[in-house]
Tab-separated table of C-alpha atoms in Angstrom:
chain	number	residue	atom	x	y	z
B	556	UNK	CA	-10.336	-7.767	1.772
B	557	UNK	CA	-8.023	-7.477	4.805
B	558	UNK	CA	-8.762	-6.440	8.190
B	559	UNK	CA	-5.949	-3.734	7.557
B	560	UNK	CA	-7.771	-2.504	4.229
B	561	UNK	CA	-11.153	-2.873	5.725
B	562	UNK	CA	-10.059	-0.350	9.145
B	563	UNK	CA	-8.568	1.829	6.267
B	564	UNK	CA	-11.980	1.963	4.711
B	565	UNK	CA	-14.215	1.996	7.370
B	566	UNK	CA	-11.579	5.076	9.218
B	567	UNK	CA	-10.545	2.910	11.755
B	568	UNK	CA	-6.961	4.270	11.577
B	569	UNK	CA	-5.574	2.683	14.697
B	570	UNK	CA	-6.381	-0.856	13.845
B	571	UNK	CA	-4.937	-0.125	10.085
B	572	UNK	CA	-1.659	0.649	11.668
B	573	UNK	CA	-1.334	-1.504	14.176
B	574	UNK	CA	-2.147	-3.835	11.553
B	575	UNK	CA	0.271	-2.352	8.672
B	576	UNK	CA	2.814	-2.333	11.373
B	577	UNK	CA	2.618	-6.154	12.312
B	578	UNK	CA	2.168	-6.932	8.185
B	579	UNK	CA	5.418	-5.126	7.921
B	580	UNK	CA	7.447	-6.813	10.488
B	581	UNK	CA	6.528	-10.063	9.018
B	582	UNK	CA	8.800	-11.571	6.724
B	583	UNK	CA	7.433	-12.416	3.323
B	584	UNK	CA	4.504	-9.809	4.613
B	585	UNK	CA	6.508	-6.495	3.996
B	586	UNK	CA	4.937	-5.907	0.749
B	587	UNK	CA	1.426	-5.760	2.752
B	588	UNK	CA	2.540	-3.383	5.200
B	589	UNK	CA	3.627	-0.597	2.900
B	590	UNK	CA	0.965	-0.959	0.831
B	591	UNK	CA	-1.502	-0.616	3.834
B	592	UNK	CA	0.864	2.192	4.985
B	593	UNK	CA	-0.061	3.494	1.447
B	594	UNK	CA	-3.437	3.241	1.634
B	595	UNK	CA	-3.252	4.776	5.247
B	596	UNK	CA	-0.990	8.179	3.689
B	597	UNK	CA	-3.674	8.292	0.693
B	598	UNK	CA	-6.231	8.728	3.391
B	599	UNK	CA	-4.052	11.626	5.346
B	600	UNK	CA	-3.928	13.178	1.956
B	601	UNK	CA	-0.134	13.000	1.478
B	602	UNK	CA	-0.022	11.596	-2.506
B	603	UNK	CA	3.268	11.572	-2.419
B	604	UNK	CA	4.459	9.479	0.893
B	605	UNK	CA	1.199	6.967	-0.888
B	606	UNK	CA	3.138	6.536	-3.825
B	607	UNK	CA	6.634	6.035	-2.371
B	608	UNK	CA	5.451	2.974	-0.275
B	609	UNK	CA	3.037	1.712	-2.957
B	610	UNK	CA	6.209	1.656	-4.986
B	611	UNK	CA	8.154	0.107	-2.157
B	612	UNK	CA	5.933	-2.724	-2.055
B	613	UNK	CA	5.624	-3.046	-6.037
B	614	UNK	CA	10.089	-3.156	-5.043
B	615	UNK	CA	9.560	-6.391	-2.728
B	616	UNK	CA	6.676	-8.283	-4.682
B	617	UNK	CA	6.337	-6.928	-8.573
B	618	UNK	CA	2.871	-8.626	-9.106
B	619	UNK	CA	1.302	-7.118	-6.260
B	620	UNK	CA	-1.623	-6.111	-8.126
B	621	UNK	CA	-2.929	-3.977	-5.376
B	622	UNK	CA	0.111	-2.071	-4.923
B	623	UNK	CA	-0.081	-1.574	-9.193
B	624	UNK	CA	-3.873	-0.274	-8.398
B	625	UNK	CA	-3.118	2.048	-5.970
B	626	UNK	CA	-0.307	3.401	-7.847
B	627	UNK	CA	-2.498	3.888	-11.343
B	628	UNK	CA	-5.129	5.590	-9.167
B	629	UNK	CA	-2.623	8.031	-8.124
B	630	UNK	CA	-1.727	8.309	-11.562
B	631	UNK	CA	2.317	7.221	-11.223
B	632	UNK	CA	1.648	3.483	-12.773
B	633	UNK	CA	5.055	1.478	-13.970
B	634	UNK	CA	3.994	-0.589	-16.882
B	635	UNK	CA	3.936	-4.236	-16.912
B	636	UNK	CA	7.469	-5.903	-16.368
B	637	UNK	CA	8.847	-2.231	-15.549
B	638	UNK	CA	11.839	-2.108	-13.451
B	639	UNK	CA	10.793	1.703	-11.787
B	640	UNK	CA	10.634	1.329	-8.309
């Protein structure tokens, strides 16, 4: 686990943004950043800003099996190979 998912987990909100923000302005790191930034709305209870980044990150890196997680948990899965962002 990451130190971003980890904070999310544990309710340590600040360090999960602060961390989702630094994932995010990392290139090849985007992915990670929205999907922490998913995990982060999830928490806040807004379902639907969670699935719009989890989606934004399955956009940037389509095997990002965490991002795919998320998204079946919140019921809004793309199938394998899908092309729904």
């Amino acid at each position: 686990k990451t130190l971003g998912r980890v904070s999310v987990e544990r309710g340590e909100l600040v360090v999960a943004r602060k961390a989702a923000e630094a994932l995010s302005g990392c290139e090849g790191q985007k992915h990670a950043g929205l999907y922490l930034s998913a995990l982060l709305a999830r928490r806040a209870g807004d379902l639907e800003e969670a699935r719009r980044l989890a989606q934004a990150a399955l956009a940037l890196k389509p095997d990002h099996r965490a991002s795919r997680e998320l998204l079946k948990d919140l019921g809004d899965a793309p199938g394998p190979g899908s092309s729904r962002h």
